[in-house]
Short mmCIF file of C-alpha atoms in Angstrom, two decimals:
data_model
loop_
_atom_site.label_atom_id
_atom_site.label_comp_id
_atom_site.label_asym_id
_atom_site.label_seq_id
_atom_site.Cartn_x
_atom_site.Cartn_y
_atom_site.Cartn_z
CA MET A 1 0.11 0.26 -0.46
CA ALA A 2 0.58 3.65 0.18
CA ALA A 3 0.59 6.27 1.72
CA PRO A 4 0.91 10.40 1.64
CA ALA A 5 1.35 12.41 4.30
CA ALA A 6 0.39 15.78 5.80
CA ALA A 7 1.42 17.93 3.49
CA PRO A 8 0.40 22.13 2.94
CA ALA A 9 -2.10 21.89 0.21
CA ALA A 10 -3.25 19.51 -2.77
CA ALA A 11 -1.89 20.26 -6.21
CA ALA A 12 -4.94 22.13 -8.00
CA PRO A 13 -6.89 19.46 -9.78
CA ALA A 14 -5.97 18.36 -13.81
CA ALA A 15 -9.54 18.99 -14.92
CA PRO A 16 -12.89 19.62 -12.80
CA SER A 17 -14.75 17.02 -11.71
CA GLY A 18 -17.51 15.47 -13.23
CA THR A 19 -16.32 16.86 -16.70
CA ALA A 20 -15.00 14.44 -19.49
CA GLY A 21 -11.72 16.20 -19.35
CA PRO A 22 -10.10 18.51 -21.72
CA GLY A 23 -11.13 17.77 -25.44
CA PRO A 24 -10.69 20.45 -28.37
CA ALA A 25 -10.83 23.87 -27.60
CA ALA A 26 -11.33 27.24 -29.03
CA ALA A 27 -7.74 28.93 -30.50
CA GLY A 28 -6.28 30.96 -28.37
CA THR A 29 -6.88 28.14 -24.84
CA ASP A 30 -4.72 25.79 -23.60
CA THR A 31 -5.92 21.58 -22.36
CA ALA A 32 -4.91 20.13 -19.20
CA GLY A 33 -3.61 17.42 -21.36
CA THR A 34 -1.56 19.31 -23.90
CA ALA A 35 0.26 21.27 -21.74
CA ALA A 36 0.80 18.01 -19.22
CA VAL A 37 2.49 16.51 -22.33
CA ASN A 38 4.71 19.21 -22.92
CA SER A 39 6.25 19.88 -19.62
CA SER A 40 5.96 16.30 -18.80
CA LEU A 41 8.65 15.89 -21.70
CA GLY A 42 10.50 18.48 -20.68
CA ALA A 43 9.89 21.00 -23.26
CA PRO A 44 9.33 24.89 -22.79
CA ALA A 45 5.76 26.22 -23.68
CA ALA A 46 6.19 27.83 -26.76
CA THR A 47 7.46 31.21 -27.25
CA GLY A 48 3.36 33.35 -28.16
CA ALA A 49 1.69 30.51 -26.30
CA ARG A 50 -1.49 31.59 -24.62
CA ALA A 51 -2.88 30.68 -21.43
CA SER A 52 -6.42 30.40 -20.92
CA SER A 53 -6.63 33.10 -19.10
CA GLY A 54 -5.62 34.82 -22.26
CA ALA A 55 -2.48 36.20 -20.80
CA HIS A 56 0.78 35.90 -23.50
CA ALA A 57 3.10 32.82 -21.93
CA SER A 58 6.75 33.84 -22.95
CA SER A 59 9.04 30.82 -23.34
CA GLY A 60 9.43 28.51 -20.99
CA ALA A 61 6.52 30.12 -18.74
CA ARG A 62 4.32 27.72 -17.69
CA VAL A 63 0.69 27.93 -16.43
CA ALA A 64 0.66 29.47 -12.81
CA PRO A 65 -1.17 27.90 -10.01
CA GLY A 66 -4.74 28.54 -9.48
CA ALA A 67 -4.81 29.59 -13.76
CA ARG A 68 -8.49 28.24 -15.11
CA THR A 69 -8.61 27.35 -18.27
CA ALA A 70 -11.95 27.17 -20.75
CA ASN A 71 -12.85 23.85 -18.94
CA GLY A 72 -12.00 24.49 -15.28
CA PRO A 73 -9.11 25.34 -13.22
CA ALA A 74 -5.99 24.46 -15.34
CA ALA A 75 -3.68 21.24 -14.28
CA ALA A 76 -0.74 21.52 -11.46
CA PRO A 77 2.10 22.34 -13.55
CA ARG A 78 5.17 19.87 -13.43
CA THR A 79 7.92 21.59 -12.14
CA GLU A 80 11.43 20.63 -11.42
CA THR A 81 11.52 19.33 -7.76
CA PRO A 82 14.47 19.48 -5.96
CA ARG A 83 16.02 16.20 -5.39
CA LYS A 84 14.94 14.58 -1.86
CA GLY A 85 16.48 12.03 0.54
CA THR A 86 16.31 8.62 -0.30
CA PHE A 87 13.24 7.56 2.68
CA SER A 88 12.53 11.39 3.13
CA SER A 89 8.55 10.26 3.02
CA LEU A 90 9.21 8.10 6.16
CA ARG A 91 9.37 11.04 8.33
CA ILE A 92 5.79 11.35 8.08
CA ARG A 93 4.34 9.03 11.06
CA ASN A 94 0.91 7.78 9.15
CA TYR A 95 3.55 6.30 6.42
CA ARG A 96 6.43 4.51 8.48
CA LEU A 97 2.91 3.15 10.48
CA PHE A 98 1.78 2.03 6.83
CA ALA A 99 5.11 1.45 4.91
CA THR A 100 6.10 -1.42 8.31
CA GLY A 101 2.30 -2.89 7.87
CA GLN A 102 2.97 -3.41 4.24
CA MET A 103 6.42 -5.16 4.58
CA VAL A 104 5.45 -7.70 6.44
CA SER A 105 2.01 -8.38 4.90
CA ASN A 106 3.78 -8.27 1.50
CA THR A 107 6.70 -10.76 2.92
CA GLY A 108 4.37 -13.12 3.68
CA THR A 109 2.32 -12.67 0.19
CA TRP A 110 5.32 -14.04 -1.36
CA MET A 111 5.65 -16.98 0.96
CA GLN A 112 1.40 -17.79 0.20
CA ARG A 113 2.93 -16.97 -3.46
CA ILE A 114 5.74 -20.29 -3.68
CA ALA A 115 3.03 -22.11 -1.21
CA GLN A 116 0.32 -22.50 -3.39
CA ASP A 117 2.35 -22.90 -6.71
CA TRP A 118 4.27 -26.06 -4.43
CA LEU A 119 0.42 -27.09 -3.71
CA VAL A 120 -0.74 -26.72 -6.66
CA LEU A 121 2.02 -28.95 -8.80
CA SER A 122 1.76 -31.43 -5.41
CA LEU A 123 -1.69 -32.25 -5.75
CA THR A 124 -1.90 -32.33 -9.70
CA GLY A 125 1.56 -32.54 -11.02
CA SER A 126 0.24 -30.28 -13.57
CA SER A 127 2.06 -26.77 -14.39
CA ALA A 128 -1.24 -25.78 -16.34
CA ALA A 129 -2.68 -25.73 -13.42
CA VAL A 130 -0.53 -23.47 -11.67
CA GLY A 131 -1.48 -21.24 -14.92
CA ILE A 132 -5.00 -21.67 -13.95
CA THR A 133 -4.19 -20.42 -10.33
CA THR A 134 -2.55 -17.73 -11.69
CA ALA A 135 -5.11 -16.79 -13.99
CA LEU A 136 -7.76 -17.04 -11.56
CA GLN A 137 -6.09 -14.78 -8.74
CA PHE A 138 -5.61 -11.55 -12.21
CA LEU A 139 -8.70 -12.51 -13.74
CA PRO A 140 -11.64 -10.70 -11.68
CA MET A 141 -8.83 -7.19 -12.07
CA LEU A 142 -9.33 -7.72 -15.83
CA LEU A 143 -13.38 -8.17 -15.24
CA PHE A 144 -13.84 -5.93 -12.46
CA GLY A 145 -11.38 -3.59 -11.73
CA LEU A 146 -12.55 -0.41 -13.22
CA TYR A 147 -15.72 -1.07 -10.82
CA GLY A 148 -13.02 -1.11 -7.85
CA GLY A 149 -11.88 2.48 -9.08
CA VAL A 150 -15.67 3.81 -8.47
CA ILE A 151 -15.95 2.03 -5.33
CA ALA A 152 -12.77 3.60 -3.52
CA ASP A 153 -13.38 6.97 -4.57
CA ARG A 154 -17.02 7.04 -3.25
CA PHE A 155 -15.55 5.81 0.62
CA ALA A 156 -13.39 6.39 2.76
CA LYS A 157 -10.40 4.69 1.55
CA ARG A 158 -8.51 3.91 5.36
CA LYS A 159 -11.67 2.25 6.32
CA LEU A 160 -11.65 0.01 2.85
CA LEU A 161 -8.38 -0.91 3.19
CA LEU A 162 -9.58 -2.43 7.26
CA LEU A 163 -11.96 -4.63 5.46
CA THR A 164 -9.55 -5.19 2.39
CA GLN A 165 -6.66 -6.15 4.46
CA SER A 166 -8.99 -8.11 7.15
CA ALA A 167 -10.33 -9.86 4.02
CA MET A 168 -7.28 -11.44 2.78
CA GLY A 169 -5.75 -12.07 6.13
CA LEU A 170 -8.68 -14.55 6.08
CA THR A 171 -8.09 -15.97 3.02
CA GLY A 172 -4.90 -17.15 4.28
CA LEU A 173 -5.85 -18.45 7.30
CA ALA A 174 -8.81 -20.73 5.22
CA LEU A 175 -6.22 -21.92 2.87
CA ALA A 176 -4.35 -23.16 5.99
CA ALA A 177 -6.71 -24.78 8.26
CA LEU A 178 -7.85 -26.95 4.92
CA THR A 179 -4.09 -27.72 4.47
CA LEU A 180 -3.18 -28.45 8.10
CA THR A 181 -6.30 -30.68 7.86
CA GLY A 182 -5.38 -32.28 5.06
CA HIS A 183 -8.40 -31.56 3.34
CA VAL A 184 -7.46 -28.96 0.75
CA GLN A 185 -8.67 -30.24 -2.49
CA VAL A 186 -7.01 -28.29 -5.30
CA TRP A 187 -10.35 -26.75 -6.21
CA HIS A 188 -10.46 -24.81 -3.12
CA VAL A 189 -7.16 -23.49 -3.73
CA TYR A 190 -9.13 -22.20 -7.12
CA LEU A 191 -11.47 -20.70 -5.27
CA VAL A 192 -9.25 -19.08 -2.94
CA ALA A 193 -7.28 -17.76 -5.63
CA PHE A 194 -10.18 -15.80 -7.11
CA LEU A 195 -12.24 -14.64 -3.61
CA LEU A 196 -8.49 -13.29 -3.44
CA GLY A 197 -8.31 -11.33 -6.67
CA LEU A 198 -12.02 -10.19 -6.11
CA VAL A 199 -10.43 -8.29 -2.78
CA THR A 200 -7.83 -6.75 -4.68
CA VAL A 201 -10.31 -5.08 -7.17
CA VAL A 202 -10.71 -2.93 -4.32
CA ASP A 203 -7.73 -3.39 -2.32
CA ASN A 204 -5.41 -1.86 -4.77
CA PRO A 205 -6.88 0.99 -5.97
CA ALA A 206 -7.67 1.87 -2.66
CA ARG A 207 -3.96 1.21 -1.60
CA GLN A 208 -2.82 3.41 -4.52
CA ALA A 209 -5.15 6.28 -3.85
CA PHE A 210 -4.25 6.42 0.13
CA VAL A 211 -0.45 7.56 -0.78
CA SER A 212 -1.26 11.04 -2.01
CA GLU A 213 -3.54 10.83 1.75
CA MET A 214 -1.06 9.98 4.14
CA VAL A 215 1.97 12.10 2.20
CA GLY A 216 0.90 14.84 0.09
CA GLN A 217 1.07 15.63 -2.87
CA ASP A 218 5.18 16.76 -2.21
CA GLU A 219 5.96 12.74 -1.29
CA LEU A 220 3.77 11.24 -3.51
CA ARG A 221 6.76 10.39 -5.78
CA ASN A 222 9.23 9.44 -2.84
CA ALA A 223 6.72 7.13 -0.91
CA VAL A 224 5.56 4.84 -4.18
CA SER A 225 8.97 4.28 -4.73
CA LEU A 226 9.77 3.73 -1.40
CA ASN A 227 6.10 1.49 -1.57
CA SER A 228 7.81 -0.63 -4.82
CA ALA A 229 11.23 -1.21 -2.76
CA ASN A 230 9.63 -2.48 0.16
CA PHE A 231 7.37 -4.64 -2.14
CA GLN A 232 10.67 -6.14 -3.95
CA SER A 233 12.55 -6.83 -0.63
CA ALA A 234 9.79 -8.58 0.72
CA ARG A 235 10.61 -10.49 -2.47
CA LEU A 236 13.76 -11.11 -1.51
CA ILE A 237 12.93 -12.48 1.74
CA GLY A 238 9.64 -14.25 1.31
CA PRO A 239 10.33 -17.43 -1.32
CA ALA A 240 13.63 -18.00 1.14
CA VAL A 241 11.16 -18.90 4.06
CA ALA A 242 8.12 -20.28 2.23
CA GLY A 243 11.37 -22.94 0.54
CA VAL A 244 12.29 -23.52 4.04
CA LEU A 245 8.83 -23.47 5.63
CA ILE A 246 7.74 -25.75 2.89
CA THR A 247 10.39 -28.26 3.47
CA ALA A 248 10.58 -28.38 7.20
CA PHE A 249 6.66 -28.54 7.97
CA GLY A 250 4.72 -28.27 4.69
CA SER A 251 2.55 -25.88 2.63
CA GLY A 252 0.27 -25.37 5.69
CA TRP A 253 2.63 -22.88 7.23
CA ALA A 254 3.70 -20.49 4.65
CA PHE A 255 -0.42 -20.23 4.47
CA LEU A 256 -0.83 -19.57 8.67
CA LEU A 257 1.45 -17.06 8.98
CA ASN A 258 0.66 -14.94 5.49
CA GLY A 259 -3.19 -14.81 7.03
CA LEU A 260 -1.71 -13.54 10.60
CA SER A 261 0.99 -11.44 9.02
CA PHE A 262 -1.94 -8.97 8.05
CA VAL A 263 -2.62 -8.08 11.59
CA ALA A 264 0.22 -5.69 11.39
CA PRO A 265 -0.87 -3.31 8.20
CA VAL A 266 -4.69 -3.58 10.35
CA ALA A 267 -3.05 -2.39 13.51
CA GLY A 268 -0.79 0.45 11.39
CA LEU A 269 -4.42 1.42 10.20
CA LEU A 270 -5.43 1.76 13.52
CA MET A 271 -3.00 3.42 15.12
CA MET A 272 -2.90 6.12 12.27
CA ARG A 273 -4.16 9.87 13.22
CA THR A 274 -6.53 10.83 11.18
CA ALA A 275 -6.32 14.30 12.14
CA GLU A 276 -3.23 14.25 10.53
CA LEU A 277 -4.19 12.32 6.42
CA HIS A 278 -5.17 15.10 3.60
CA LYS A 279 -8.38 15.20 3.53
CA VAL A 280 -9.68 14.07 0.06
CA ASP A 281 -13.90 14.78 -0.52
CA ARG A 282 -15.78 12.30 -1.23
CA VAL A 283 -17.93 11.40 -4.46
CA PRO A 284 -21.25 10.96 -3.96
CA ARG A 285 -23.43 8.20 -5.50
CA SER A 286 -24.27 9.31 -9.05
CA LYS A 287 -24.92 7.46 -11.83
CA GLY A 288 -22.43 6.87 -15.12
CA GLN A 289 -19.78 7.68 -12.76
CA LEU A 290 -17.41 4.53 -14.47
CA ARG A 291 -18.17 6.53 -17.71
CA GLU A 292 -17.31 10.02 -16.02
CA GLY A 293 -14.05 8.38 -15.24
CA LEU A 294 -13.10 6.70 -18.23
CA ARG A 295 -14.14 10.24 -20.27
CA TYR A 296 -11.78 11.66 -18.12
CA VAL A 297 -8.70 9.89 -19.50
CA SER A 298 -9.55 9.76 -22.52
CA GLY A 299 -9.26 13.19 -23.01
CA ARG A 300 -6.02 13.32 -21.37
CA PRO A 301 -3.44 12.42 -23.45
CA ASP A 302 -0.79 12.54 -20.09
CA LEU A 303 -2.97 10.00 -19.00
CA ILE A 304 -3.93 7.29 -21.35
CA TRP A 305 -0.79 6.75 -23.56
CA PRO A 306 1.19 6.21 -20.69
CA ILE A 307 -1.66 3.34 -19.30
CA VAL A 308 -1.77 1.96 -22.74
CA LEU A 309 2.07 1.66 -22.94
CA VAL A 310 2.26 0.10 -19.09
CA GLY A 311 -0.54 -2.27 -20.50
CA PHE A 312 1.76 -2.95 -23.84
CA ILE A 313 4.50 -4.22 -21.48
CA GLY A 314 2.72 -5.90 -18.65
CA THR A 315 0.87 -8.17 -21.62
CA PHE A 316 3.49 -8.86 -23.71
CA GLY A 317 6.92 -7.94 -21.39
CA PHE A 318 6.60 -9.08 -17.73
CA ASN A 319 5.95 -12.69 -18.73
CA PHE A 320 9.05 -13.84 -16.58
CA PRO A 321 7.92 -17.48 -14.70
CA ILE A 322 6.95 -18.30 -18.50
CA TRP A 323 10.59 -17.34 -19.90
CA LEU A 324 12.80 -18.14 -17.07
CA THR A 325 11.64 -21.35 -16.00
CA ALA A 326 11.86 -21.80 -20.46
CA PHE A 327 15.53 -20.92 -19.84
CA VAL A 328 16.42 -22.92 -16.57
CA TYR A 329 15.19 -26.17 -17.87
CA HIS A 330 15.20 -26.02 -21.88
CA VAL A 331 18.38 -23.58 -22.87
CA PHE A 332 20.34 -23.95 -19.85
CA HIS A 333 19.00 -27.57 -18.31
CA GLN A 334 19.42 -26.66 -14.82
CA GLY A 335 17.56 -27.35 -11.60
CA ALA A 336 15.00 -25.11 -8.80
CA GLY A 337 17.96 -23.71 -7.42
CA THR A 338 19.24 -21.81 -10.77
CA TYR A 339 15.47 -20.68 -10.65
CA ALA A 340 15.82 -19.44 -7.50
CA LEU A 341 18.96 -17.60 -8.42
CA PHE A 342 17.34 -16.21 -10.98
CA ASN A 343 14.77 -14.84 -9.24
CA GLY A 344 16.25 -12.69 -6.83
CA LEU A 345 19.32 -11.15 -9.55
CA MET A 346 15.49 -9.72 -10.82
CA ALA A 347 14.51 -8.73 -7.15
CA ALA A 348 17.13 -7.38 -6.09
CA GLY A 349 17.39 -5.80 -9.45
CA SER A 350 14.10 -3.80 -8.58
CA LEU A 351 15.40 -3.01 -5.42
CA ILE A 352 18.13 -1.03 -6.50
CA GLY A 353 15.84 0.92 -9.35
CA ALA A 354 13.00 1.30 -6.56
CA LEU A 355 15.90 3.10 -4.49
CA LEU A 356 17.40 4.82 -6.91
CA ALA A 357 13.32 5.66 -8.18
CA ALA A 358 12.87 7.41 -4.95
CA ARG A 359 15.99 10.15 -4.79
CA ARG A 360 14.38 11.37 -8.21
CA GLY A 361 12.78 14.77 -7.96
CA SER A 362 9.86 14.37 -11.15
CA SER A 363 8.04 11.87 -12.60
CA ARG A 364 8.58 12.37 -16.42
CA LEU A 365 6.78 10.52 -19.72
CA ARG A 366 10.34 11.19 -21.32
CA LEU A 367 11.89 9.05 -18.63
CA LEU A 368 9.02 6.90 -18.68
CA VAL A 369 9.14 5.78 -22.32
CA GLY A 370 13.04 5.96 -22.57
CA ALA A 371 13.00 3.08 -19.78
CA ALA A 372 10.24 1.17 -21.45
CA LEU A 373 12.77 1.39 -24.79
CA LEU A 374 15.75 0.07 -22.74
CA PHE A 375 13.99 -2.24 -21.30
CA GLY A 376 12.80 -4.02 -24.49
CA LEU A 377 16.58 -3.57 -25.76
CA LEU A 378 17.58 -4.98 -23.05
CA GLU A 379 15.21 -8.49 -23.03
CA VAL A 380 16.24 -8.65 -26.81
CA THR A 381 19.69 -9.04 -25.12
CA ALA A 382 19.09 -11.92 -23.44
CA ALA A 383 17.20 -13.54 -25.58
CA LEU A 384 20.19 -13.54 -27.40
CA ALA A 385 22.67 -13.81 -24.97
CA PRO A 386 25.38 -16.48 -25.54
CA SER A 387 25.81 -17.79 -22.58
CA PHE A 388 24.70 -19.10 -18.84
CA TRP A 389 26.31 -16.04 -16.75
CA VAL A 390 26.08 -13.12 -19.70
CA PHE A 391 22.04 -14.05 -19.50
CA ALA A 392 22.31 -14.14 -15.67
CA ALA A 393 23.93 -10.43 -15.37
CA LEU A 394 21.20 -8.68 -17.59
CA LEU A 395 18.11 -10.47 -14.98
CA ALA A 396 19.60 -7.14 -12.48
CA PRO A 397 19.13 -4.13 -14.95
CA ILE A 398 15.97 -5.85 -16.63
CA GLY A 399 14.82 -5.80 -12.95
CA MET A 400 15.86 -2.29 -12.28
CA VAL A 401 14.34 -0.36 -15.41
CA GLY A 402 11.39 -2.31 -14.96
CA LEU A 403 10.72 -1.27 -11.93
CA THR A 404 11.35 1.68 -13.02
CA ILE A 405 9.48 1.62 -15.49
CA ASN A 406 6.56 0.87 -13.28
CA VAL A 407 7.39 3.41 -10.28
CA THR A 408 7.86 6.69 -12.99
CA ALA A 409 3.91 5.28 -15.03
CA ASN A 410 2.49 5.31 -11.55
CA SER A 411 3.33 8.06 -9.74
CA SER A 412 2.85 10.44 -12.69
CA VAL A 413 -0.55 9.08 -13.21
CA GLN A 414 -1.74 9.40 -9.84
CA MET A 415 -0.16 13.47 -9.56
CA ALA A 416 -1.63 14.27 -13.10
CA THR A 417 -4.91 13.25 -11.32
CA ASP A 418 -8.11 14.85 -9.60
CA PRO A 419 -7.82 13.38 -6.16
CA LEU A 420 -11.51 13.10 -6.78
CA MET A 421 -11.04 11.06 -9.73
CA ARG A 422 -7.72 8.76 -8.67
CA GLY A 423 -9.07 5.81 -7.47
CA ARG A 424 -11.22 5.46 -11.50
CA VAL A 425 -8.06 6.51 -13.01
CA MET A 426 -5.89 4.14 -10.94
CA SER A 427 -8.25 1.36 -11.08
CA LEU A 428 -7.76 1.52 -14.86
CA PHE A 429 -4.27 1.72 -14.20
CA MET A 430 -4.14 -1.15 -12.38
CA MET A 431 -6.66 -3.54 -14.74
CA VAL A 432 -4.61 -2.81 -17.38
CA PHE A 433 -1.23 -3.52 -15.77
CA MET A 434 -2.24 -6.37 -14.11
CA GLY A 435 -5.96 -7.98 -15.89
CA GLY A 436 -2.96 -8.21 -19.63
CA THR A 437 -1.73 -11.41 -17.20
CA PRO A 438 -4.71 -13.57 -17.95
CA LEU A 439 -4.62 -12.52 -21.43
CA GLY A 440 -0.70 -11.95 -22.60
CA ALA A 441 0.26 -15.36 -20.33
CA PRO A 442 -1.46 -18.17 -22.50
CA ILE A 443 -0.24 -16.23 -25.81
CA VAL A 444 3.54 -15.64 -24.61
CA GLY A 445 3.12 -19.31 -23.48
CA TRP A 446 2.86 -20.59 -26.89
CA VAL A 447 5.07 -18.78 -28.71
CA THR A 448 7.72 -20.01 -26.36
CA ASP A 449 6.14 -23.37 -26.38
CA ALA A 450 5.88 -23.49 -29.95
CA PHE A 451 9.20 -21.53 -31.50
CA GLY A 452 11.39 -21.81 -27.94
CA ALA A 453 12.54 -19.99 -25.15
CA ARG A 454 14.68 -17.57 -27.51
CA ILE A 455 11.72 -16.62 -29.26
CA GLY A 456 9.64 -16.16 -26.90
CA PHE A 457 11.54 -13.75 -24.51
CA LEU A 458 12.81 -11.98 -28.27
CA ALA A 459 9.47 -11.51 -29.25
CA GLY A 460 8.53 -9.94 -25.79
CA GLY A 461 11.07 -7.72 -26.57
CA LEU A 462 9.96 -6.56 -29.56
CA ILE A 463 6.72 -5.48 -28.70
CA SER A 464 8.04 -3.43 -25.54
CA MET A 465 10.46 -1.39 -27.71
CA ALA A 466 8.02 -0.78 -30.51
CA ALA A 467 5.28 0.33 -28.22
CA ALA A 468 7.38 2.29 -26.79
CA ALA A 469 8.79 4.37 -29.88
CA LEU A 470 5.56 4.72 -31.23
CA ILE A 471 3.89 6.22 -27.71
CA GLY A 472 6.79 8.51 -27.85
CA LEU A 473 6.13 9.84 -30.98
CA ILE A 474 2.46 10.36 -30.06
CA LEU A 475 3.36 12.18 -26.96
CA ALA A 476 5.59 14.34 -28.19
CA ARG A 477 3.21 14.96 -31.89
CA VAL A 478 0.29 16.20 -29.24
CA GLY A 479 2.49 18.38 -26.98
CA GLY A 480 3.39 20.41 -30.46
CA LEU A 481 7.68 19.21 -29.56
CA ARG A 482 10.31 16.92 -31.50
CA LEU A 483 13.28 15.21 -31.15
CA LYS A 484 16.55 17.26 -31.16
CA ILE A 485 20.05 15.61 -30.92
CA ASP A 486 22.56 17.96 -30.39
CA LEU A 487 26.36 16.02 -29.54
CA ARG A 488 28.30 19.59 -28.90
CA PRO A 489 30.67 19.72 -25.99
CA GLY A 490 28.62 21.09 -22.83
CA HIS A 491 25.33 20.48 -24.62
CA PRO A 492 22.27 18.39 -23.90
CA HIS A 493 22.48 15.66 -26.15
CA VAL A 494 19.01 14.19 -26.37
CA ARG A 495 15.62 16.85 -25.54
CA PHE A 496 12.60 17.54 -26.84
CA VAL A 497 11.81 21.13 -28.53
CA PRO A 498 9.36 23.21 -30.06
CA ARG A 499 8.22 21.13 -33.61
CA VAL A 500 7.91 24.84 -35.07
CA PRO A 501 9.44 27.83 -33.01
CA GLY A 502 6.78 30.92 -32.69
CA SER A 503 3.94 28.19 -33.06
CA THR A 504 0.96 28.63 -31.12
CA ARG A 505 -1.05 26.25 -28.51
CA SER A 506 -4.24 26.06 -31.33
CA GLU A 507 -1.70 24.60 -33.95
CA GLU A 508 -1.05 22.37 -31.07
CA GLN A 509 -4.15 21.71 -29.43
CA GLU A 510 -5.60 20.27 -33.73
CA LEU A 511 -3.43 17.18 -32.45
CA ALA A 512 -4.59 16.29 -29.44
CA PRO A 513 -8.29 14.48 -30.73
CA ALA A 514 -5.38 12.03 -32.67
CA ALA A 515 -3.88 10.91 -28.82
#
């Protein structure tokens, strides 16, 4: 989970709640989405650009906070913030409680993942059954993910999390009871996996949106990064503990400890000082809230295209269980110990990536696009790696860059979203990112089985690179920008600049509908 602390004031909303978000505007006006794309790609406003208020902006000027567009309040300007300490958001008491509880429960979650797969494999002897279990756990996010965002926006997120975290703990205890008493059957595991997925539909957007309430806008990006570091640290510890427990006592004890681990986040939520949370008005119940959220995102190119990019990479580029097992058994002819080594290398790289992300002062879309290109290139290189150790050495950087994509997309989307819309937007983000697994995994698995591990991994990398290149071009075009390469010493070598110096905002707006 992620939580924001008490901050002076929330950022100005990107678009007023209840509107579809900015669309094509009359000449001489600006849109929040186009301005945000331009700013987040790192280019100044074009000379002669006009703010919605009608005031002329000189080259490099930003829309002032509180300025109004034709559609309502202007989006909060994305300015460079000073680099913070790696753990700056931990100074906030509520977030410390949250992070501590999550560290404990995340470790338990990783223990259950390993034990669950091992239990299904021991009950059925089928790898396909393991895949069915994973698909059932992610399927609810694909089917109902958007409704989870509506619920997260409508109710107090702290209370929702108390319910969802308690329910997740109960699923672990139920599976533990069935396993320890010897009554467990494979359909029990399927059912528990599906129920856990249903709870996650509400838990995920509520956790994502609650971060800003704990730490505020200023520390949001840092807290999102530390949440990822927290999760990756647990990824290093949980499987190791699960392996010892399964070998010594059986899977049931791993399920029991996972169920009990949720006492920590529930206690942390109960101990929070609610007066120090950043107040966010809840959205009253009304018809059409789901459609309203979709319209809001569709009218914001700085939201929809990062989500699309993450969707492609999550669906086709993050299928590491399929690729790593195939490389271990069919390419390098090794055993389970090598599979654990590969996962550990990726987890270590992801942890480093999360800690580095926590030090950055901003989350820009150009970083997201660049990281996605590099991620695809690293996967292609690993697919063609000539030896075991070259392949192993590439896994840590792949984990680091993959985590950078996740953190940058997550924080940039959250910071660009109106707080009243954040639950619905983040539910769409998580639905696209996680919900693609049941769709992409069978396709990637078929390609890997039919053509080999190297071709499967290569295909995932090429699709990631192609998606990053295409969406990078779309974002630059929507923002009225072009890529400039300058190899002179002392000059930025690669940057985005206005396509036509002196062009007006109305010219750039004509490109927005194409996004």
